[in-house]
Amino acid sequence: VDRRAVLRAAAAALAAAVAAPSALASALHPSFEGKYSDPKHPLCPRQVEVLKRGTLRVTGEDGNPGCVPGVPRSSWKVSGAIQKDGSFKVNFSPKGGPKDLAGTYNTRSGTIDWQDGNKWVKKF
């Protein structure tokens, strides 16, 4: 084994290790990015975006009883982390929800199935 081959292999391994965190965000279930409807908050928008290093941002609006015309709305933004198995945990505490709510994307139904039993339906 010559020295150049060893250096090339080491450089390739280093590049893969550096790229891995940001690759995680795009490689693990990128199909769950998008807009959703939330049956617990009718007509209120929900959006999930994958960010760098395996993180995600969830944004939305809430109204009471829902986001119907003429009803005041409040906008919010929360963050989460993609887990190694492709599921994710989101911190909804800034908007009064749970700190680490687990969710999984169901590719068959196009839903995010939340640990609390709620299901957000993806808008295609």
Coordinates of C-alpha atoms in Angstrom, one line a residue:
V1 CA 0.0 0.0 0.0
D2 CA 1.5 3.3 -1.0
R3 CA 1.3 6.5 1.0
R4 CA -0.9 8.3 -1.6
A5 CA -3.6 5.6 -1.4
V6 CA -3.6 5.8 2.4
L7 CA -3.9 9.6 2.2
R8 CA -6.7 9.4 -0.4
A9 CA -8.6 6.9 1.8
A10 CA -8.2 9.1 4.9
A11 CA -9.4 12.2 3.0
A12 CA -12.4 10.3 1.7
A13 CA -13.3 9.1 5.2
L14 CA -12.9 12.6 6.6
A15 CA -15.1 14.1 3.9
A16 CA -17.8 11.4 4.6
A17 CA -17.7 12.1 8.3
V18 CA -18.0 15.8 7.8
A19 CA -20.9 15.5 5.3
A20 CA -22.8 12.9 7.3
P21 CA -24.7 15.3 9.7
S22 CA -26.1 17.4 6.9
A23 CA -26.6 14.3 4.7
L24 CA -28.7 12.9 7.5
A25 CA -31.3 15.6 7.1
S26 CA -31.8 15.0 3.4
A27 CA -31.4 11.2 3.4
L28 CA -33.8 10.3 6.2
H29 CA -37.4 10.6 5.0
P30 CA -37.1 13.9 3.1
S31 CA -40.6 13.1 1.8
F32 CA -42.1 14.3 5.1
E33 CA -41.2 17.9 4.2
G34 CA -44.2 19.9 3.2
K35 CA -47.5 21.4 4.2
Y36 CA -50.0 19.6 6.4
S37 CA -53.5 19.8 7.8
D38 CA -54.1 19.2 11.5
P39 CA -57.5 17.8 12.4
K40 CA -57.2 19.3 16.0
H41 CA -56.8 22.8 14.4
P42 CA -59.0 22.9 11.4
L43 CA -57.8 25.1 8.5
C44 CA -54.7 26.1 10.4
P45 CA -51.5 25.7 8.3
R46 CA -48.7 23.4 9.3
Q47 CA -45.3 23.2 7.6
V48 CA -42.3 20.9 8.2
E49 CA -38.9 21.8 6.8
V50 CA -35.7 19.8 7.1
L51 CA -32.7 21.9 8.1
K52 CA -29.0 21.1 8.3
R53 CA -27.5 18.6 10.7
G54 CA -30.6 16.5 11.2
T55 CA -32.8 19.3 12.5
L56 CA -36.2 20.4 11.4
R57 CA -38.4 23.4 11.8
V58 CA -42.2 23.2 12.2
T59 CA -44.3 26.4 11.6
G60 CA -48.0 27.0 11.8
E61 CA -50.8 29.1 13.1
D62 CA -53.5 28.5 15.7
G63 CA -56.9 30.0 16.1
N64 CA -59.9 29.3 18.3
P65 CA -61.8 27.2 17.3
G66 CA -59.7 26.9 14.1
C67 CA -58.3 29.2 11.5
V68 CA -61.6 30.3 10.0
P69 CA -62.0 33.7 8.4
G70 CA -62.5 36.5 10.9
V71 CA -60.9 34.6 13.8
P72 CA -57.6 35.9 15.3
R73 CA -54.6 33.7 14.7
S74 CA -51.3 33.3 16.4
S75 CA -48.2 32.2 14.4
W76 CA -45.6 29.9 15.9
K77 CA -42.3 28.2 15.1
V78 CA -40.8 25.3 16.8
S79 CA -37.8 23.0 16.2
G80 CA -37.0 19.3 16.4
A81 CA -34.4 16.6 15.6
I82 CA -34.4 13.7 13.2
Q83 CA -33.6 10.5 15.0
K84 CA -31.3 7.8 13.6
D85 CA -34.3 5.6 12.8
G86 CA -35.9 8.4 10.7
S87 CA -38.5 9.3 13.3
F88 CA -38.3 12.8 14.9
K89 CA -38.9 14.6 18.1
V90 CA -40.3 18.2 18.2
N91 CA -40.2 20.6 21.0
F92 CA -43.7 22.2 21.1
S93 CA -43.2 23.8 24.5
P94 CA -42.8 27.3 23.1
K95 CA -46.4 27.1 22.0
G96 CA -47.6 25.4 25.2
G97 CA -47.3 21.8 24.0
P98 CA -45.0 18.9 25.0
K99 CA -41.2 19.3 25.0
D100 CA -40.3 16.2 23.0
L101 CA -43.3 15.0 21.0
A102 CA -42.2 12.0 18.9
G103 CA -43.5 11.6 15.4
T104 CA -43.1 9.3 12.4
Y105 CA -43.9 9.8 8.8
N106 CA -46.2 7.2 7.4
T107 CA -45.3 6.9 3.7
R108 CA -48.5 4.9 2.9
S109 CA -51.0 7.4 4.3
G110 CA -48.9 10.6 3.8
T111 CA -49.4 11.4 7.5
I112 CA -47.2 12.4 10.4
D113 CA -48.3 10.1 13.2
W114 CA -47.7 11.9 16.5
Q115 CA -47.1 10.1 19.8
D116 CA -50.2 11.8 21.3
G117 CA -52.4 10.2 18.7
N118 CA -52.8 13.2 16.4
K119 CA -52.2 12.7 12.7
W120 CA -51.3 15.5 10.4
V121 CA -52.3 14.8 6.8
K122 CA -49.9 16.0 4.1
K123 CA -51.3 18.3 1.4
F124 CA -50.2 17.1 -2.0

